XYZ file of C-alpha atoms in Angstrom:
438
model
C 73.883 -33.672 16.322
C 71.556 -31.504 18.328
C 69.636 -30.430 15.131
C 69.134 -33.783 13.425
C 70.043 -36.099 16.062
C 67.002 -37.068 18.588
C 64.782 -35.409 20.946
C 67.339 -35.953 23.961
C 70.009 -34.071 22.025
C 67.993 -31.014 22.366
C 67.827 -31.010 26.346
C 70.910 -32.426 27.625
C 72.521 -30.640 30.435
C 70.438 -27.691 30.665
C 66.556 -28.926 32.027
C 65.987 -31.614 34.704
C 65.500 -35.342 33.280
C 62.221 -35.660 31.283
C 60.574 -38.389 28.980
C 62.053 -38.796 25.028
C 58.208 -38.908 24.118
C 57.419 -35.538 26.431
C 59.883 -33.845 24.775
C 58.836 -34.776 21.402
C 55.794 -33.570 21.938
C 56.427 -30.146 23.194
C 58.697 -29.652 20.297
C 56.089 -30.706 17.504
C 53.599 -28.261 19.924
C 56.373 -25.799 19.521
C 56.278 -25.714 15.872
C 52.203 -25.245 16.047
C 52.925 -22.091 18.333
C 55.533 -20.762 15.653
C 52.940 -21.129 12.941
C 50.495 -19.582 14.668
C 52.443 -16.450 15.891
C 53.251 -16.187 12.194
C 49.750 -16.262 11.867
C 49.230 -13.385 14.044
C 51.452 -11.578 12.818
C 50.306 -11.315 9.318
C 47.013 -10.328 10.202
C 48.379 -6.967 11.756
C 47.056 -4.123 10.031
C 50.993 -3.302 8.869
C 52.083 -6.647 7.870
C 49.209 -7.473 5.978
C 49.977 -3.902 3.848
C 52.880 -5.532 3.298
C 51.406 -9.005 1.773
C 51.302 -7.254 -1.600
C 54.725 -7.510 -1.604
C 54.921 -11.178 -1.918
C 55.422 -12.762 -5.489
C 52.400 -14.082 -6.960
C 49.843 -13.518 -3.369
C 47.640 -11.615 -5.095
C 47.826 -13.078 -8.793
C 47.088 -16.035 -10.573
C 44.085 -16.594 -9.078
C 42.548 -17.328 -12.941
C 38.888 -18.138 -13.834
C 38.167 -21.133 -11.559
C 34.413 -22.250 -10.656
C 32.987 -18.974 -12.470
C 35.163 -16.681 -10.394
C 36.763 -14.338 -12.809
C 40.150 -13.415 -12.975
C 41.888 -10.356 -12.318
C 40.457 -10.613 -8.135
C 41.553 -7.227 -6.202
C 42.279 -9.645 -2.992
C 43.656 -6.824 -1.166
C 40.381 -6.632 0.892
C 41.480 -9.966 2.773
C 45.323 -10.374 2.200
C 45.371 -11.324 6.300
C 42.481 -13.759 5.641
C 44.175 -15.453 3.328
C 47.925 -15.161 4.569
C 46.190 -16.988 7.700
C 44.078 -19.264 5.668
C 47.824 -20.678 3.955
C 49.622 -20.802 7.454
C 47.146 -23.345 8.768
C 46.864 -24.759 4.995
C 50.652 -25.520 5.698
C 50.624 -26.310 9.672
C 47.847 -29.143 8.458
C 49.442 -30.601 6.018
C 52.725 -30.951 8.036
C 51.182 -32.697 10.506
C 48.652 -34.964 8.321
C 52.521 -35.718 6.709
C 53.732 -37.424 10.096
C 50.214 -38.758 11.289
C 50.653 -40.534 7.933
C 54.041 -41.540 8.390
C 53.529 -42.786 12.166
C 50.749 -45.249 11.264
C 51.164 -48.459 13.796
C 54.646 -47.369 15.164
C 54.675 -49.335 18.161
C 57.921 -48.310 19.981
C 61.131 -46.746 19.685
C 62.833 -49.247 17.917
C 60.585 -48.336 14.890
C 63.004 -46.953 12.502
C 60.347 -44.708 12.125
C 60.296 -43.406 15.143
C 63.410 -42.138 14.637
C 61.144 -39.258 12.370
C 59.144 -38.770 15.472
C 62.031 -38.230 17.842
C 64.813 -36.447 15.951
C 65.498 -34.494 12.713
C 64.257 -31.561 13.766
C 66.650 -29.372 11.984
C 64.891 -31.272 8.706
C 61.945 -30.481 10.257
C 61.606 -27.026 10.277
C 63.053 -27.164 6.830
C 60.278 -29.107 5.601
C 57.344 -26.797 7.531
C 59.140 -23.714 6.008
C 58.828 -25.667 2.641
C 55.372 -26.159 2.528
C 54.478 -22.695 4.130
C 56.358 -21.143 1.101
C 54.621 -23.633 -1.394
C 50.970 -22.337 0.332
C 51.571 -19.150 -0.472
C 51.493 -19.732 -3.975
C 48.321 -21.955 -3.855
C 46.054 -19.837 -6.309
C 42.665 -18.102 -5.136
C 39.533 -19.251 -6.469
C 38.074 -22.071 -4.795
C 41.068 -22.426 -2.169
C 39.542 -20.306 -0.045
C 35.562 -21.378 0.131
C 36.820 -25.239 -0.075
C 39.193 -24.689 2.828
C 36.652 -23.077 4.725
C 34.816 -25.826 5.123
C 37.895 -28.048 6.200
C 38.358 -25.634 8.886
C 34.666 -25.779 9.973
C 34.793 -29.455 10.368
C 38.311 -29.631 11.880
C 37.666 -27.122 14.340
C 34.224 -28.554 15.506
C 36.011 -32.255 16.230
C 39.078 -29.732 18.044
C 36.010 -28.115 19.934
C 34.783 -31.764 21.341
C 38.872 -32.486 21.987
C 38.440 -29.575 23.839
C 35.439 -30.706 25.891
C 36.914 -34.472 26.481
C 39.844 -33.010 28.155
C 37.810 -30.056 30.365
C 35.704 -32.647 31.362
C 38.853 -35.138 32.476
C 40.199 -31.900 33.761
C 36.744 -30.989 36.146
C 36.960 -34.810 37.521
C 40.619 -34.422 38.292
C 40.328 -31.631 40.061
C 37.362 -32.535 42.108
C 38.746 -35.830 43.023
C 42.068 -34.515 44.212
C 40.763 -31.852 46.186
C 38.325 -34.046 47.835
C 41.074 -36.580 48.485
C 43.174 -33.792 49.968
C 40.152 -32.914 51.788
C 39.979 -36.495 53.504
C 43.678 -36.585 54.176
C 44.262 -33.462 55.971
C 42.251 -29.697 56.866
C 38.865 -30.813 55.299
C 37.470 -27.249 56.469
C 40.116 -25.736 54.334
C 39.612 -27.733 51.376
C 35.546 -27.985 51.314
C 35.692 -24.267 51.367
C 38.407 -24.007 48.594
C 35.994 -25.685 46.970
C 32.534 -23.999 47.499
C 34.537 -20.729 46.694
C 36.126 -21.912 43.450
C 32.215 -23.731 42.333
C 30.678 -20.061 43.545
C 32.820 -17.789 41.440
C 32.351 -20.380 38.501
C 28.848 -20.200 38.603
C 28.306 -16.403 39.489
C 30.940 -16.080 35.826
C 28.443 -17.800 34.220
C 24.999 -15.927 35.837
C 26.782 -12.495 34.954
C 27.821 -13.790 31.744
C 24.375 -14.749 30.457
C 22.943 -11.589 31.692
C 25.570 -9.467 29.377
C 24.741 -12.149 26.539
C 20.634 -11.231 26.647
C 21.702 -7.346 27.040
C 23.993 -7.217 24.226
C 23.216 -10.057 22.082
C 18.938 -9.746 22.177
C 16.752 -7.143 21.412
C 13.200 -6.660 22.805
C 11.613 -7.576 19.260
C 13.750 -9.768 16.718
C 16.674 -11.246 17.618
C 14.836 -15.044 18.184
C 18.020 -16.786 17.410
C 20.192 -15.737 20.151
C 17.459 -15.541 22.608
C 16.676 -19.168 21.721
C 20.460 -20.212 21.780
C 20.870 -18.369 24.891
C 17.739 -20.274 26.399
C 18.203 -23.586 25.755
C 22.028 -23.874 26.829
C 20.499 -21.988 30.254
C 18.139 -24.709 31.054
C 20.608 -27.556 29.383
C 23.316 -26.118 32.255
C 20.252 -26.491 34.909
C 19.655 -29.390 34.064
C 23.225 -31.342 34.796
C 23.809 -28.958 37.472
C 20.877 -30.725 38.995
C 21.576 -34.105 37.579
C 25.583 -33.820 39.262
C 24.180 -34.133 42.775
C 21.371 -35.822 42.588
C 21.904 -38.895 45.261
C 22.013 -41.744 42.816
C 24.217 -39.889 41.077
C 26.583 -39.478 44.194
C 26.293 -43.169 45.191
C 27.501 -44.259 42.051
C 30.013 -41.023 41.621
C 31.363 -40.243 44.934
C 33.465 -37.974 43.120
C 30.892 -36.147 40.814
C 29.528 -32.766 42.314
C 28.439 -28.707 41.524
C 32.981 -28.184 40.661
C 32.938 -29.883 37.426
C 29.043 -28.569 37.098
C 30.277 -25.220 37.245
C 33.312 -25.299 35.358
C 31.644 -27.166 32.123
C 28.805 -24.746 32.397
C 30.991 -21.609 32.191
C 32.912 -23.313 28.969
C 29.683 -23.249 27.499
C 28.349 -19.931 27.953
C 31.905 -19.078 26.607
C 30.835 -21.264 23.584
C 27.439 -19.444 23.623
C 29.203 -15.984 23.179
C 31.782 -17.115 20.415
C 28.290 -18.294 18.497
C 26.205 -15.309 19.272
C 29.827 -13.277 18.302
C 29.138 -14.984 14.713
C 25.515 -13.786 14.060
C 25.746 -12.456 10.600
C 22.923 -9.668 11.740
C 24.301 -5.918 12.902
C 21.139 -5.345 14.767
C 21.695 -8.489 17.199
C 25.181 -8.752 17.434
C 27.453 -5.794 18.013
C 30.344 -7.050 18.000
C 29.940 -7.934 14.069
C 33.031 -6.040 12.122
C 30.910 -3.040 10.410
C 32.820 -3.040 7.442
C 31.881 -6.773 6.603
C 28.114 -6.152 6.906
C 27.780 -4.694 3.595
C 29.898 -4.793 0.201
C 30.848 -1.089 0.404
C 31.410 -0.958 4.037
C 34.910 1.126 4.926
C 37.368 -0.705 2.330
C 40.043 1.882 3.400
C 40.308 1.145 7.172
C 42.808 -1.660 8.001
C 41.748 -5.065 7.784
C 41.860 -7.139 10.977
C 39.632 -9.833 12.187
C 40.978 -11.327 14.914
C 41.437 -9.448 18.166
C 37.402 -9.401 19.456
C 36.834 -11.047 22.681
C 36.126 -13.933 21.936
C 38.722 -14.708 19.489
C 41.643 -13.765 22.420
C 39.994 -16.175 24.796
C 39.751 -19.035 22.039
C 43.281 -18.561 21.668
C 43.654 -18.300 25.376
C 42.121 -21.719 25.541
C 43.599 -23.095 22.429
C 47.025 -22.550 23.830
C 46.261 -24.392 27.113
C 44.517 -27.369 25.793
C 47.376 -27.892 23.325
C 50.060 -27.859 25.853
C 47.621 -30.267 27.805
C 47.470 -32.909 25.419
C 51.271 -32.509 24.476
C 51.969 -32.894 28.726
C 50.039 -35.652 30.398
C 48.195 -38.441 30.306
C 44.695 -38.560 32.631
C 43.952 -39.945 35.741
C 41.219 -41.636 34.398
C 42.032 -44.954 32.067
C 38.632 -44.181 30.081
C 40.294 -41.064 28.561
C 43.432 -42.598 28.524
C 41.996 -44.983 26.034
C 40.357 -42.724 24.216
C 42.988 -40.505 24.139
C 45.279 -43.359 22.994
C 48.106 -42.724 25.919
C 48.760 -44.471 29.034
C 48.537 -43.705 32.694
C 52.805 -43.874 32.716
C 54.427 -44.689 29.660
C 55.189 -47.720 28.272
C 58.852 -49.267 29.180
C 59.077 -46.367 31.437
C 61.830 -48.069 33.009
C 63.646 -48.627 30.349
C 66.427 -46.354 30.135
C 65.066 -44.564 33.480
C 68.689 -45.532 35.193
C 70.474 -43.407 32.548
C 68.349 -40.290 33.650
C 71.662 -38.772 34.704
C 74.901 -39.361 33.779
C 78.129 -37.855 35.367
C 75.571 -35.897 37.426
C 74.215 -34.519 34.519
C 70.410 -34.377 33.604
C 69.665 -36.472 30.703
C 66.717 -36.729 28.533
C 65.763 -40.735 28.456
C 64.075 -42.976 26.341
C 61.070 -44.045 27.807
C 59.231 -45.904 24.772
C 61.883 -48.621 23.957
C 59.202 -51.528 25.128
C 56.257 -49.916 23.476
C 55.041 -45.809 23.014
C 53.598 -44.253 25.720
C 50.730 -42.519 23.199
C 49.726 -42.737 19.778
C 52.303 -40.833 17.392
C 49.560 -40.947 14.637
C 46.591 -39.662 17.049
C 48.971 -36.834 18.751
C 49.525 -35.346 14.998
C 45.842 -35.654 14.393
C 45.145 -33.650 16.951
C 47.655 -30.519 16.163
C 46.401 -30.920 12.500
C 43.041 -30.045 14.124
C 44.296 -27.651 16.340
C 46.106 -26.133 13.342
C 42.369 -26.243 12.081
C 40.630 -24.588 15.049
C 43.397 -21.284 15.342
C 43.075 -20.626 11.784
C 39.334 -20.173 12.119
C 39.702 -18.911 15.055
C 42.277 -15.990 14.321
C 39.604 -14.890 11.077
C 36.657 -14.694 13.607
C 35.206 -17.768 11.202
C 34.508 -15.139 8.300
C 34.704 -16.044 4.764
C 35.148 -14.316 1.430
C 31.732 -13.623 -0.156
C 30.854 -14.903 -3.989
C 32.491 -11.602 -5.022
C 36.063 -12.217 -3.242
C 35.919 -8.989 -1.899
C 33.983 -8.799 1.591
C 34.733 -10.792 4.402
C 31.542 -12.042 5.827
C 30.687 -14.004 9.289
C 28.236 -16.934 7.847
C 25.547 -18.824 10.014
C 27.708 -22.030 9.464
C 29.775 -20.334 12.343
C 27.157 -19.863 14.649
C 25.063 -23.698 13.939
C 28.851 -25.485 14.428
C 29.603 -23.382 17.859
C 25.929 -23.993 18.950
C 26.025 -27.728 17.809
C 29.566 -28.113 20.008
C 28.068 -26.601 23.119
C 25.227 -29.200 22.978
C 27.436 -32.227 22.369
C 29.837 -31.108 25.254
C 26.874 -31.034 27.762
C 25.754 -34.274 26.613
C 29.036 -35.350 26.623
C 29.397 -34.588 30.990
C 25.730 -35.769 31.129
C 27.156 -39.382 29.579
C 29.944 -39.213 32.249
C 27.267 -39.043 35.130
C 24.608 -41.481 33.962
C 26.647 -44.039 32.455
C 27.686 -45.678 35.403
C 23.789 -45.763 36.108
C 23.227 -47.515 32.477
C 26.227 -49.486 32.193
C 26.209 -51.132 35.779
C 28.363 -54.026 34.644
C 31.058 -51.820 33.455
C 33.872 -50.307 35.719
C 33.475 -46.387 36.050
C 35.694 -45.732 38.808
């Protein structure tokens, strides 16, 4: 019954009493972190020797959109072993956000799919992973790219909605704590905290013009580099400016900081993806031209930025599968609730015989969106698959991995909306009057 019974199964008697829907959701983020260490895994130089292996990886690709047959893909076998993972991972999960359309509560016999069956589960993932495999080459691989591009961009702003909810939480409690007990203490936790964000960032742009910019050339990154500068200035300034304090008690240089050293983060992961040797040398030499070292080991994913992306893709994940905000603006945007619905019901059985129980707290009405949660891993899916191939693609010829400017304009374009995005949260109160902010 544990393996296809329901979520509660799964924790009885061994983890203190928690939520049916929590539980679900750590599960589902569970099999996202399986697929992704899989991932990983066959992008190591060894494993990916090993890819050729595999019935049918490296054939059948056939004469599809002019590309001809016969394609030596043994130049990318851990680009495209990574490219099927999240090719599987997405469709799992677009499979449930389809099948959890306007489930409403527990009592749904279709929540029954959302809570339980996980044995099934895992069968079905492992189904689809093996049917990927066999997708043939051709235009798979360029088409998909562009999924990926798109998914990970809306992940990106996902991202940036819940490090912005994250900044104002933190802010808010500390300043509450602040009020309530040693305000010395706490005011100083806090100037340290907004100092060693900001001096991150400061260093970090200096090492971005060094590395990334040359004296003559180089226009783009000195322009991208530039512009997010000032753009950081600028809502640095705007966050304590005193209308913006009378109408956001709260707001202040904390969340200032914080958003601005995500974005020179998302600066670097851009600049990382400048398809020029000269102005970015972090580039993979053997991509930058078609007969570039096609003995050495193939692997794209350990640079810098690519470890922190994964850093951060692994906390945000866990974030949205964990709470719901503070703040009921992102709680309706993020289609859960501040405690779940009919958390009472079934909160007396929490423990039974003295025994910690897994309870179902969605019997009145589900405490977030089944269909939205999946939406979001399916992106997330999205984002680490792009992420783990540095955002290179195969060129016309199938057999050089290249890092396109597509890359760099969707990394850029993310930065700007997520500044925009934290400007919005201070001015709106300012523009909206009649609406309530607080």
């Amino acid at each position: 019954s544990c393996l296809c019974g329901s979520a509660p199964c799964l924790l009885c008697g061994c983890c203190p009493s928690a939520k049916n829907s929590t539980i679900s959701r750590l599960l589902f983020t569970f099999f996202l972190f399986l697929g992704t260490l899989v991932s990983i895994i066959m992008i190591i130089p060894g494993v990916e020797k090993e890819l050729h292996k595999l019935p049918g990886f490296c054939e059948g690709s056939g004469s599809v959109l002019g590309v001809q047959p016969h394609v030596d893909c043994s130049s990318f076998l851990g680009h495209k072993a990574v490219y099927r993972m999240g090719f599987a991972m997405a469709a799992f999960f677009c499979l449930f956000a389809v099948l959890m359309v306007c489930v409403r509560s527990s009592r749904d016999p279709r929540a029954a799919l959302q809570n339980g069956f996980w044995f099934f589960k895992f069968l079905v993932l492992v189904g689809i992973t093996v049917g990927a495999f066999y997708i043939p080459d051709g235009a798979f691989t360029s088409v998909w790219f562009y999924f990926g591009v798109v998914g990970s961009f809306l992940f990106i702003l996902i991202q940036l909605v819940l490090l912005i909810d994250f900044a104002h939480s933190w802010s808010q409690r500390w300043l509450r704590n602040a009020g309530e007990s040693n305000a010395r203490g706490w005011y100083a936790a806090l100037c340290t905290v907004t100092f060693i964000f900001y001096a991150a960032s400061i260093a970090a742009i200096a090492l971005l013009y060094v590395f990334y910019t040359k004296p003559e050339g180089c226009t783009e990154g000195k322009a991208f580099i530039s512009i997010n500068l000032i753009l950081c200035l600028i809502v640095s300034i705007v966050s304590i400016l005193p209308k913006i304090q009378e109408a956001q008690p709260h707001s202040g240089l904390l969340q200032a900081s914080l958003i601005t050293l995500y974005t020179i983060y998302v600066t670097w992961s851009a600049l990382a993806n400048v398809p020029a040797q000269r102005c970015n040398p972090t580039l993979l030499l053997r991509n930058s031209t078609g007969s570039a070292m096609a003995s050495e080991p193939l692997t794209t994913w350990w640079d810098a930025p690519s470890i922190v992306g994964l850093v951060i893709f692994i906390l945000c994940t866990l974030f949205i599968s964990l709470r719901s905000s503070d703040h009921p603006q992102v709680n309706k945007l993020m289609l859960t609730e501040e405690s779940g619905a009919g958390a009472g019901a079934g909160a007396g059985a929490e423990e039974e015989g003295g025994v910690h129980r897994a309870y179902d707290n969605e019997q009145d009405g589900v405490s977030y969106s089944y269909t939205f949660f999946h939406l979001c891993l399916l992106l997330a899916a999205l984002y680490i698959m792009m992420t783990l191939t540095n955002w290179y693609r195969p060129d016309e010829s199938l057999q050089v991995l290249r890092s396109p400017w597509t890359a760099v304009w969707v990394k850029i374009s993310s930065s700007w909306a997520g500044l925009l995005l934290y400007l919005w949260t201070l001015v709106a109160p300012l523009v909206l009057p009649d609406r309530d902010f607080s």
